């Protein structure tokens, strides 16, 4: 019941700014169309980083579509989910404290957003790529979606600490640095921790750390 109430309130808050959101989606749709019309489509998810065939070339240029995926995913909410977390109840006379349930509702909404944003594009890949390998697409889509979740947590932490720009800059610099440094990107994408790809335990550990940081920032926010 509480989760449904949180979802209804979040959907009400997403109503404004839809014009700007539509422009972001339009620009992203053009880039996605370009991606699928090029020779790049493969079983690797569009938002997943790739390794350049030549280590001497910039790996960042090879991953421009993955970078655009992350930028769009970070920009599309227009911070309204962060606003939902920062101001639990918009009614002046029924103001509730920021509690565990409210924070858990925010995390659930954020995870749902990443799932939908990533899932829609994964479904498109299943439709338009004829020789697709389902297991590889699913694995790389999970990596991209979990990476986006982490980046949004970075942005939200900075939002709560009244330094919005820092969150976007830090998240993008970390991601772009990984893409740019070929040895690191190769190690991160090919190494395994037992039967699991190394990115999975690494991203899960980062997710837990960022959730903890967000919980602390939520308890001591610098915003009204």
CSV table of N, CA, C and O in Angstrom, one decimal, residues 47-173:
chain,number,residue,atom,x,y,z
A,47,UNK,N,24.1,0.1,-24.5
A,47,UNK,CA,24.6,0.9,-23.4
A,47,UNK,C,25.8,0.3,-22.7
A,47,UNK,O,26.3,0.9,-21.7
A,48,UNK,N,26.3,-0.8,-23.2
A,48,UNK,CA,27.4,-1.5,-22.6
A,48,UNK,C,28.7,-1.0,-23.2
A,48,UNK,O,28.8,-0.9,-24.5
A,49,UNK,N,29.8,-0.8,-22.5
A,49,UNK,CA,31.0,-0.4,-23.0
A,49,UNK,C,31.6,-1.5,-23.8
A,49,UNK,O,31.4,-2.7,-23.6
A,50,UNK,N,32.4,-1.1,-24.8
A,50,UNK,CA,33.1,-2.1,-25.7
A,50,UNK,C,34.6,-1.8,-25.7
A,50,UNK,O,35.0,-0.7,-25.3
A,51,UNK,N,35.4,-2.8,-26.1
A,51,UNK,CA,36.8,-2.6,-26.2
A,51,UNK,C,37.2,-2.3,-27.6
A,51,UNK,O,36.7,-2.9,-28.6
A,52,UNK,N,38.0,-1.3,-27.8
A,52,UNK,CA,38.5,-0.9,-29.1
A,52,UNK,C,39.4,-2.1,-29.7
A,52,UNK,O,40.1,-2.7,-28.9
A,53,UNK,N,39.3,-2.3,-31.0
A,53,UNK,CA,40.1,-3.4,-31.6
A,53,UNK,C,41.5,-3.0,-31.6
A,53,UNK,O,42.4,-3.9,-31.6
A,54,UNK,N,41.9,-1.8,-31.6
A,54,UNK,CA,43.2,-1.3,-31.6
A,54,UNK,C,43.5,-0.6,-30.2
A,54,UNK,O,43.0,0.5,-30.0
A,55,UNK,N,44.4,-1.2,-29.4
A,55,UNK,CA,44.6,-0.5,-28.1
A,55,UNK,C,45.2,0.9,-28.2
A,55,UNK,O,45.2,1.6,-27.2
A,56,UNK,N,45.8,1.2,-29.4
A,56,UNK,CA,46.4,2.5,-29.5
A,56,UNK,C,45.4,3.6,-29.8
A,56,UNK,O,45.6,4.8,-29.8
A,57,UNK,N,44.1,3.2,-30.2
A,57,UNK,CA,43.1,4.1,-30.5
A,57,UNK,C,42.3,4.4,-29.2
A,57,UNK,O,42.4,3.7,-28.3
A,58,UNK,N,41.6,5.6,-29.3
A,58,UNK,CA,40.8,6.0,-28.1
A,58,UNK,C,39.7,5.1,-27.9
A,58,UNK,O,38.8,4.9,-28.8
A,59,UNK,N,39.6,4.4,-26.8
A,59,UNK,CA,38.5,3.6,-26.5
A,59,UNK,C,37.2,4.3,-26.2
A,59,UNK,O,36.1,3.8,-26.3
A,60,UNK,N,37.4,5.6,-25.9
A,60,UNK,CA,36.2,6.5,-25.6
A,60,UNK,C,35.4,6.7,-26.9
A,60,UNK,O,34.2,6.7,-26.9
A,61,UNK,N,36.1,6.8,-28.0
A,61,UNK,CA,35.4,7.0,-29.3
A,61,UNK,C,34.6,5.8,-29.7
A,61,UNK,O,33.5,5.9,-30.3
A,62,UNK,N,35.1,4.6,-29.3
A,62,UNK,CA,34.4,3.4,-29.6
A,62,UNK,C,33.1,3.2,-28.8
A,62,UNK,O,32.2,2.5,-29.2
A,63,UNK,N,33.1,4.0,-27.7
A,63,UNK,CA,32.0,3.8,-26.7
A,63,UNK,C,31.1,5.1,-26.6
A,63,UNK,O,30.5,5.3,-25.6
A,64,UNK,N,31.0,5.8,-27.7
A,64,UNK,CA,30.2,7.0,-27.6
A,64,UNK,C,28.7,6.7,-27.4
A,64,UNK,O,28.0,7.4,-26.7
A,65,UNK,N,28.3,5.6,-28.0
A,65,UNK,CA,26.8,5.3,-27.8
A,65,UNK,C,26.6,4.9,-26.3
A,65,UNK,O,25.5,5.2,-25.8
A,66,UNK,N,27.5,4.2,-25.7
A,66,UNK,CA,27.4,3.8,-24.3
A,66,UNK,C,27.4,5.0,-23.4
A,66,UNK,O,26.6,5.2,-22.5
A,67,UNK,N,28.2,6.0,-23.8
A,67,UNK,CA,28.3,7.3,-23.0
A,67,UNK,C,27.0,8.0,-23.2
A,67,UNK,O,26.5,8.6,-22.2
A,68,UNK,N,26.5,8.1,-24.4
A,68,UNK,CA,25.2,8.8,-24.6
A,68,UNK,C,24.1,8.1,-23.8
A,68,UNK,O,23.2,8.7,-23.3
A,69,UNK,N,24.1,6.8,-23.8
A,69,UNK,CA,23.1,6.0,-23.0
A,69,UNK,C,23.1,6.5,-21.6
A,69,UNK,O,22.1,6.7,-21.0
A,70,UNK,N,24.3,6.6,-21.0
A,70,UNK,CA,24.4,7.0,-19.6
A,70,UNK,C,24.0,8.4,-19.4
A,70,UNK,O,23.3,8.7,-18.4
A,71,UNK,N,24.4,9.3,-20.3
A,71,UNK,CA,24.1,10.7,-20.1
A,71,UNK,C,22.6,10.9,-20.2
A,71,UNK,O,21.9,11.6,-19.4
A,72,UNK,N,21.9,10.2,-21.2
A,72,UNK,CA,20.5,10.3,-21.3
A,72,UNK,C,19.8,9.8,-20.1
A,72,UNK,O,18.8,10.3,-19.6
A,73,UNK,N,20.2,8.6,-19.6
A,73,UNK,CA,19.6,8.0,-18.5
A,73,UNK,C,19.7,8.8,-17.2
A,73,UNK,O,18.8,8.9,-16.4
A,74,UNK,N,20.8,9.6,-17.1
A,74,UNK,CA,21.0,10.5,-16.0
A,74,UNK,C,20.1,11.7,-16.1
A,74,UNK,O,19.6,12.3,-15.1
A,75,UNK,N,20.0,12.2,-17.3
A,75,UNK,CA,19.3,13.5,-17.6
A,75,UNK,C,17.8,13.3,-17.6
A,75,UNK,O,17.0,14.3,-17.2
A,76,UNK,N,17.3,12.2,-18.0
A,76,UNK,CA,15.8,12.0,-18.3
A,76,UNK,C,15.0,12.3,-17.0
A,76,UNK,O,13.9,12.9,-17.1
A,77,UNK,N,15.3,11.8,-15.8
A,77,UNK,CA,14.5,12.1,-14.7
A,77,UNK,C,14.4,13.6,-14.3
A,77,UNK,O,13.5,14.0,-13.6
A,78,UNK,N,15.3,14.4,-14.8
A,78,UNK,CA,15.4,15.8,-14.5
A,78,UNK,C,15.3,16.1,-12.9
A,78,UNK,O,14.7,17.0,-12.5
A,79,UNK,N,16.0,15.2,-12.2
A,79,UNK,CA,16.1,15.3,-10.7
A,79,UNK,C,14.8,15.2,-10.0
A,79,UNK,O,14.8,15.5,-8.7
A,80,UNK,N,13.7,14.8,-10.6
A,80,UNK,CA,12.4,14.8,-9.9
A,80,UNK,C,12.4,13.6,-8.9
A,80,UNK,O,11.6,13.7,-7.9
A,81,UNK,N,13.1,12.5,-9.2
A,81,UNK,CA,13.1,11.5,-8.2
A,81,UNK,C,13.9,11.9,-6.9
A,81,UNK,O,13.6,11.6,-5.8
A,82,UNK,N,15.0,12.7,-7.2
A,82,UNK,CA,15.7,13.3,-6.0
A,82,UNK,C,14.8,14.2,-5.2
A,82,UNK,O,14.9,14.3,-4.0
A,83,UNK,N,14.0,15.0,-5.9
A,83,UNK,CA,13.1,15.9,-5.3
A,83,UNK,C,12.1,15.1,-4.4
A,83,UNK,O,11.7,15.5,-3.3
A,84,UNK,N,11.6,14.0,-5.0
A,84,UNK,CA,10.7,13.2,-4.2
A,84,UNK,C,11.3,12.7,-2.9
A,84,UNK,O,10.7,12.6,-1.9
A,85,UNK,N,12.6,12.3,-3.0
A,85,UNK,CA,13.3,11.8,-1.8
A,85,UNK,C,13.5,13.0,-0.8
A,85,UNK,O,13.3,12.8,0.4
A,86,UNK,N,13.9,14.1,-1.3
A,86,UNK,CA,14.3,15.3,-0.4
A,86,UNK,C,13.1,15.9,0.3
A,86,UNK,O,13.2,16.3,1.4
A,87,UNK,N,11.9,15.9,-0.4
A,87,UNK,CA,10.7,16.4,0.2
A,87,UNK,C,9.7,15.3,0.2
A,87,UNK,O,8.9,15.1,-0.7
A,88,UNK,N,9.6,14.5,1.3
A,88,UNK,CA,8.8,13.4,1.4
A,88,UNK,C,7.3,13.7,1.2
A,88,UNK,O,6.6,12.9,0.6
A,89,UNK,N,6.8,14.8,1.7
A,89,UNK,CA,5.4,15.1,1.6
A,89,UNK,C,5.3,16.6,1.2
A,89,UNK,O,5.7,17.5,2.0
A,90,UNK,N,4.8,16.9,0.0
A,90,UNK,CA,4.7,18.3,-0.4
A,90,UNK,C,3.6,19.1,0.3
A,90,UNK,O,3.6,20.3,0.2
A,91,UNK,N,2.7,18.5,1.0
A,91,UNK,CA,1.7,19.2,1.8
A,91,UNK,C,2.3,19.9,3.0
A,91,UNK,O,2.9,19.2,3.8
A,92,UNK,N,2.0,21.1,3.1
A,92,UNK,CA,2.7,21.9,4.2
A,92,UNK,C,2.3,21.4,5.6
A,92,UNK,O,3.1,21.3,6.5
A,93,UNK,N,1.0,21.0,5.7
A,93,UNK,CA,0.5,20.7,7.0
A,93,UNK,C,0.6,19.2,7.3
A,93,UNK,O,0.1,18.8,8.4
A,94,UNK,N,1.1,18.4,6.4
A,94,UNK,CA,1.2,17.0,6.7
A,94,UNK,C,2.7,16.6,6.3
A,94,UNK,O,2.9,15.8,5.4
A,95,UNK,N,3.6,17.2,6.9
A,95,UNK,CA,5.0,17.0,6.6
A,95,UNK,C,5.6,15.9,7.5
A,95,UNK,O,5.5,15.9,8.7
A,96,UNK,N,6.1,14.8,6.8
A,96,UNK,CA,6.6,13.7,7.5
A,96,UNK,C,8.1,13.7,7.5
A,96,UNK,O,8.7,14.3,6.6
A,97,UNK,N,8.8,13.1,8.5
A,97,UNK,CA,10.2,13.0,8.5
A,97,UNK,C,10.7,12.0,7.4
A,97,UNK,O,10.0,11.1,7.0
A,98,UNK,N,11.9,12.2,6.9
A,98,UNK,CA,12.5,11.3,6.0
A,98,UNK,C,12.9,10.0,6.7
A,98,UNK,O,13.8,10.0,7.6
A,99,UNK,N,12.2,9.0,6.4
A,99,UNK,CA,12.4,7.7,7.2
A,99,UNK,C,12.9,6.6,6.3
A,99,UNK,O,13.1,6.8,5.1
A,100,UNK,N,13.1,5.4,6.9
A,100,UNK,CA,13.6,4.3,6.1
A,100,UNK,C,12.6,3.9,5.0
A,100,UNK,O,13.1,3.5,3.9
A,101,UNK,N,11.3,3.9,5.3
A,101,UNK,CA,10.3,3.5,4.3
A,101,UNK,C,10.4,4.4,3.1
A,101,UNK,O,10.3,4.0,1.9
A,102,UNK,N,10.5,5.7,3.4
A,102,UNK,CA,10.6,6.7,2.3
A,102,UNK,C,11.8,6.5,1.4
A,102,UNK,O,11.8,6.5,0.2
A,103,UNK,N,12.9,6.3,2.1
A,103,UNK,CA,14.2,6.0,1.4
A,103,UNK,C,14.1,4.7,0.6
A,103,UNK,O,14.6,4.7,-0.5
A,104,UNK,N,13.5,3.7,1.2
A,104,UNK,CA,13.4,2.4,0.4
A,104,UNK,C,12.5,2.6,-0.8
A,104,UNK,O,12.7,2.0,-1.8
A,105,UNK,N,11.4,3.4,-0.7
A,105,UNK,CA,10.5,3.7,-1.8
A,105,UNK,C,11.3,4.4,-2.9
A,105,UNK,O,11.1,4.1,-4.1
A,106,UNK,N,12.2,5.4,-2.5
A,106,UNK,CA,13.0,6.1,-3.5
A,106,UNK,C,13.9,5.1,-4.2
A,106,UNK,O,14.0,5.1,-5.5
A,107,UNK,N,14.6,4.2,-3.5
A,107,UNK,CA,15.4,3.2,-4.1
A,107,UNK,C,14.7,2.3,-5.1
A,107,UNK,O,15.1,2.0,-6.2
A,108,UNK,N,13.4,1.9,-4.7
A,108,UNK,CA,12.6,1.1,-5.5
A,108,UNK,C,12.2,1.8,-6.8
A,108,UNK,O,12.2,1.2,-7.9
A,109,UNK,N,11.9,3.1,-6.7
A,109,UNK,CA,11.5,3.9,-7.9
A,109,UNK,C,12.7,4.1,-8.8
A,109,UNK,O,12.6,4.0,-10.0
A,110,UNK,N,13.9,4.3,-8.2
A,110,UNK,CA,15.1,4.5,-9.0
A,110,UNK,C,15.4,3.2,-9.7
A,110,UNK,O,15.8,3.2,-10.9
A,111,UNK,N,15.3,2.1,-9.0
A,111,UNK,CA,15.6,0.8,-9.7
A,111,UNK,C,14.6,0.5,-10.8
A,111,UNK,O,15.0,0.0,-11.9
A,112,UNK,N,13.3,0.8,-10.5
A,112,UNK,CA,12.3,0.6,-11.6
A,112,UNK,C,12.6,1.5,-12.8
A,112,UNK,O,12.4,1.0,-13.9
A,113,UNK,N,13.0,2.7,-12.6
A,113,UNK,CA,13.3,3.6,-13.7
A,113,UNK,C,14.5,3.0,-14.5
A,113,UNK,O,14.4,2.9,-15.8
A,114,UNK,N,15.5,2.6,-13.9
A,114,UNK,CA,16.7,2.0,-14.6
A,114,UNK,C,16.3,0.7,-15.3
A,114,UNK,O,16.7,0.4,-16.4
A,115,UNK,N,15.4,-0.1,-14.7
A,115,UNK,CA,14.9,-1.3,-15.3
A,115,UNK,C,14.1,-1.0,-16.6
A,115,UNK,O,14.3,-1.6,-17.6
A,116,UNK,N,13.2,0.0,-16.5
A,116,UNK,CA,12.4,0.3,-17.7
A,116,UNK,C,13.2,1.0,-18.8
A,116,UNK,O,13.1,0.6,-19.9
A,117,UNK,N,14.1,1.9,-18.4
A,117,UNK,CA,15.0,2.6,-19.4
A,117,UNK,C,15.8,1.6,-20.1
A,117,UNK,O,16.0,1.7,-21.3
A,118,UNK,N,16.4,0.7,-19.4
A,118,UNK,CA,17.3,-0.3,-20.0
A,118,UNK,C,16.5,-1.4,-20.7
A,118,UNK,O,16.9,-1.8,-21.8
A,119,UNK,N,15.4,-1.8,-20.1
A,119,UNK,CA,14.6,-2.9,-20.6
A,119,UNK,C,14.0,-2.6,-22.0
A,119,UNK,O,13.9,-3.5,-22.9
A,120,UNK,N,13.5,-1.4,-22.1
A,120,UNK,CA,12.9,-1.0,-23.4
A,120,UNK,C,13.9,-1.1,-24.6
A,120,UNK,O,13.6,-1.6,-25.6
A,121,UNK,N,15.1,-0.7,-24.3
A,121,UNK,CA,16.1,-0.7,-25.4
A,121,UNK,C,16.6,-2.1,-25.6
A,121,UNK,O,17.0,-2.5,-26.7
A,122,UNK,N,16.6,-3.0,-24.5
A,122,UNK,CA,17.0,-4.4,-24.7
A,122,UNK,C,15.9,-5.1,-25.6
A,122,UNK,O,16.3,-5.9,-26.5
A,123,UNK,N,14.7,-4.7,-25.4
A,123,UNK,CA,13.6,-5.3,-26.2
A,123,UNK,C,13.7,-4.9,-27.6
A,123,UNK,O,13.5,-5.7,-28.6
A,124,UNK,N,14.1,-3.7,-27.9
A,124,UNK,CA,14.3,-3.2,-29.2
A,124,UNK,C,15.5,-4.0,-29.9
A,124,UNK,O,15.3,-4.4,-31.1
A,125,UNK,N,16.5,-4.3,-29.1
A,125,UNK,CA,17.6,-5.1,-29.7
A,125,UNK,C,17.1,-6.5,-30.1
A,125,UNK,O,17.5,-7.0,-31.1
A,126,UNK,N,16.3,-7.1,-29.3
A,126,UNK,CA,15.8,-8.4,-29.6
A,126,UNK,C,15.0,-8.4,-30.9
A,126,UNK,O,15.0,-9.4,-31.6
A,127,UNK,N,14.3,-7.3,-31.2
A,127,UNK,CA,13.5,-7.2,-32.4
A,127,UNK,C,14.3,-6.9,-33.6
A,127,UNK,O,14.1,-7.5,-34.7
A,128,UNK,N,15.3,-6.0,-33.5
A,128,UNK,CA,16.0,-5.5,-34.7
A,128,UNK,C,17.3,-6.2,-35.1
A,128,UNK,O,17.8,-6.1,-36.2
A,129,UNK,N,17.9,-7.0,-34.1
A,129,UNK,CA,19.1,-7.7,-34.4
A,129,UNK,C,18.8,-9.1,-34.7
A,129,UNK,O,18.5,-9.9,-33.8
A,130,UNK,N,19.0,-9.6,-35.9
A,130,UNK,CA,18.6,-10.9,-36.3
A,130,UNK,C,19.5,-12.0,-35.7
A,130,UNK,O,19.0,-13.1,-35.3
A,131,UNK,N,20.8,-11.8,-35.6
A,131,UNK,CA,21.7,-12.9,-35.2
A,131,UNK,C,22.1,-12.7,-33.7
A,131,UNK,O,23.2,-13.0,-33.3
A,132,UNK,N,21.2,-12.2,-32.9
A,132,UNK,CA,21.5,-11.9,-31.5
A,132,UNK,C,21.7,-13.1,-30.6
A,132,UNK,O,21.0,-14.1,-30.8
A,133,UNK,N,22.6,-13.0,-29.7
A,133,UNK,CA,22.8,-14.0,-28.7
A,133,UNK,C,22.2,-13.6,-27.4
A,133,UNK,O,22.7,-12.6,-26.7
A,134,UNK,N,21.0,-14.1,-27.0
A,134,UNK,CA,20.2,-13.6,-25.9
A,134,UNK,C,21.0,-13.5,-24.6
A,134,UNK,O,20.9,-12.5,-23.9
A,135,UNK,N,21.8,-14.6,-24.3
A,135,UNK,CA,22.6,-14.5,-23.0
A,135,UNK,C,23.5,-13.4,-22.9
A,135,UNK,O,23.6,-12.7,-21.9
A,136,UNK,N,24.2,-13.1,-24.0
A,136,UNK,CA,25.2,-12.0,-24.0
A,136,UNK,C,24.5,-10.6,-23.9
A,136,UNK,O,24.9,-9.7,-23.2
A,137,UNK,N,23.3,-10.5,-24.6
A,137,UNK,CA,22.6,-9.2,-24.5
A,137,UNK,C,22.1,-9.0,-23.1
A,137,UNK,O,22.2,-7.9,-22.6
A,138,UNK,N,21.5,-10.0,-22.5
A,138,UNK,CA,21.0,-9.9,-21.1
A,138,UNK,C,22.1,-9.5,-20.2
A,138,UNK,O,21.9,-8.7,-19.3
A,139,UNK,N,23.2,-10.2,-20.2
A,139,UNK,CA,24.3,-9.9,-19.3
A,139,UNK,C,24.8,-8.5,-19.5
A,139,UNK,O,25.0,-7.8,-18.5
A,140,UNK,N,25.0,-8.1,-20.7
A,140,UNK,CA,25.5,-6.7,-20.9
A,140,UNK,C,24.5,-5.6,-20.6
A,140,UNK,O,24.8,-4.5,-20.1
A,141,UNK,N,23.2,-6.0,-20.7
A,141,UNK,CA,22.2,-5.0,-20.4
A,141,UNK,C,22.1,-4.9,-18.9
A,141,UNK,O,21.9,-3.7,-18.4
A,142,UNK,N,22.3,-5.9,-18.1
A,142,UNK,CA,22.3,-5.9,-16.7
A,142,UNK,C,23.4,-5.0,-16.2
A,142,UNK,O,23.3,-4.2,-15.3
A,143,UNK,N,24.6,-5.2,-16.8
A,143,UNK,CA,25.8,-4.4,-16.5
A,143,UNK,C,25.5,-2.9,-16.7
A,143,UNK,O,25.8,-2.0,-15.9
A,144,UNK,N,24.9,-2.6,-17.9
A,144,UNK,CA,24.6,-1.2,-18.2
A,144,UNK,C,23.6,-0.6,-17.3
A,144,UNK,O,23.7,0.6,-16.8
A,145,UNK,N,22.5,-1.4,-17.0
A,145,UNK,CA,21.5,-0.9,-16.1
A,145,UNK,C,22.0,-0.7,-14.7
A,145,UNK,O,21.6,0.3,-14.0
A,146,UNK,N,22.8,-1.6,-14.2
A,146,UNK,CA,23.4,-1.4,-12.8
A,146,UNK,C,24.4,-0.3,-12.8
A,146,UNK,O,24.4,0.5,-11.7
A,147,UNK,N,25.1,0.0,-13.8
A,147,UNK,CA,26.0,1.1,-13.9
A,147,UNK,C,25.2,2.4,-13.8
A,147,UNK,O,25.6,3.4,-13.1
A,148,UNK,N,24.1,2.5,-14.6
A,148,UNK,CA,23.3,3.7,-14.6
A,148,UNK,C,22.7,3.9,-13.2
A,148,UNK,O,22.7,5.1,-12.7
A,149,UNK,N,22.3,2.8,-12.5
A,149,UNK,CA,21.8,3.0,-11.1
A,149,UNK,C,22.8,3.6,-10.2
A,149,UNK,O,22.5,4.5,-9.4
A,150,UNK,N,24.1,3.1,-10.3
A,150,UNK,CA,25.2,3.7,-9.5
A,150,UNK,C,25.4,5.2,-9.8
A,150,UNK,O,25.6,6.0,-8.9
A,151,UNK,N,25.4,5.5,-11.1
A,151,UNK,CA,25.6,6.9,-11.5
A,151,UNK,C,24.5,7.8,-11.0
A,151,UNK,O,24.8,8.9,-10.5
A,152,UNK,N,23.3,7.3,-11.0
A,152,UNK,CA,22.2,8.1,-10.5
A,152,UNK,C,22.3,8.3,-9.0
A,152,UNK,O,21.9,9.3,-8.4
A,153,UNK,N,22.8,7.3,-8.3
A,153,UNK,CA,23.0,7.4,-6.8
A,153,UNK,C,24.1,8.4,-6.5
A,153,UNK,O,24.0,9.2,-5.5
A,154,UNK,N,25.1,8.5,-7.4
A,154,UNK,CA,26.2,9.5,-7.2
A,154,UNK,C,25.5,10.9,-7.4
A,154,UNK,O,25.8,11.8,-6.6
A,155,UNK,N,24.7,11.1,-8.4
A,155,UNK,CA,24.1,12.4,-8.6
A,155,UNK,C,23.2,12.7,-7.5
A,155,UNK,O,23.1,13.9,-7.0
A,156,UNK,N,22.4,11.8,-7.0
A,156,UNK,CA,21.5,12.1,-5.9
A,156,UNK,C,22.2,12.4,-4.6
A,156,UNK,O,21.7,13.3,-3.9
A,157,UNK,N,23.3,11.8,-4.3
A,157,UNK,CA,24.1,12.1,-3.1
A,157,UNK,C,24.5,13.6,-3.2
A,157,UNK,O,24.4,14.3,-2.2
A,158,UNK,N,25.0,14.0,-4.3
A,158,UNK,CA,25.4,15.4,-4.5
A,158,UNK,C,24.3,16.3,-4.4
A,158,UNK,O,24.4,17.5,-3.9
A,159,UNK,N,23.1,15.9,-4.9
A,159,UNK,CA,21.9,16.7,-4.9
A,159,UNK,C,21.5,17.0,-3.4
A,159,UNK,O,21.2,18.1,-3.0
A,160,UNK,N,21.6,16.0,-2.6
A,160,UNK,CA,21.2,16.1,-1.2
A,160,UNK,C,22.2,17.0,-0.4
A,160,UNK,O,21.9,17.6,0.6
A,161,UNK,N,23.5,17.0,-0.9
A,161,UNK,CA,24.5,17.8,-0.3
A,161,UNK,C,24.6,19.2,-0.9
A,161,UNK,O,25.6,19.9,-0.7
A,162,UNK,N,23.6,19.6,-1.7
A,162,UNK,CA,23.5,20.9,-2.3
A,162,UNK,C,24.7,21.2,-3.3
A,162,UNK,O,25.2,22.3,-3.3
A,163,UNK,N,25.1,20.2,-4.0
A,163,UNK,CA,26.2,20.4,-5.0
A,163,UNK,C,25.9,19.5,-6.2
A,163,UNK,O,26.5,18.5,-6.5
A,164,UNK,N,24.8,19.9,-6.9
A,164,UNK,CA,24.3,19.1,-8.0
A,164,UNK,C,25.3,18.8,-9.1
A,164,UNK,O,25.4,17.7,-9.6
A,165,UNK,N,26.0,19.9,-9.5
A,165,UNK,CA,26.9,19.8,-10.6
A,165,UNK,C,28.0,18.7,-10.3
A,165,UNK,O,28.4,18.0,-11.2
A,166,UNK,N,28.5,18.7,-9.1
A,166,UNK,CA,29.5,17.8,-8.7
A,166,UNK,C,29.2,16.3,-9.0
A,166,UNK,O,30.0,15.5,-9.4
A,167,UNK,N,27.9,16.0,-8.7
A,167,UNK,CA,27.5,14.6,-8.9
A,167,UNK,C,27.5,14.2,-10.3
A,167,UNK,O,28.1,13.1,-10.7
A,168,UNK,N,27.1,15.0,-11.2
A,168,UNK,CA,27.1,14.7,-12.7
A,168,UNK,C,28.6,14.6,-13.1
A,168,UNK,O,28.9,13.7,-13.9
A,169,UNK,N,29.4,15.6,-12.7
A,169,UNK,CA,30.8,15.6,-13.2
A,169,UNK,C,31.5,14.4,-12.7
A,169,UNK,O,32.2,13.7,-13.5
A,170,UNK,N,31.4,14.1,-11.4
A,170,UNK,CA,32.1,12.9,-10.9
A,170,UNK,C,31.7,11.6,-11.6
A,170,UNK,O,32.5,10.8,-11.9
A,171,UNK,N,30.4,11.4,-11.7
A,171,UNK,CA,29.9,10.2,-12.3
A,171,UNK,C,30.4,10.1,-13.8
A,171,UNK,O,30.9,9.0,-14.2
A,172,UNK,N,30.3,11.2,-14.5
A,172,UNK,CA,30.7,11.1,-15.9
A,172,UNK,C,32.3,11.0,-16.1
A,172,UNK,O,32.7,10.3,-17.0
A,173,UNK,N,33.0,11.6,-15.2
A,173,UNK,CA,34.5,11.5,-15.2
A,173,UNK,C,34.9,10.1,-14.9
A,173,UNK,O,35.8,9.6,-15.6
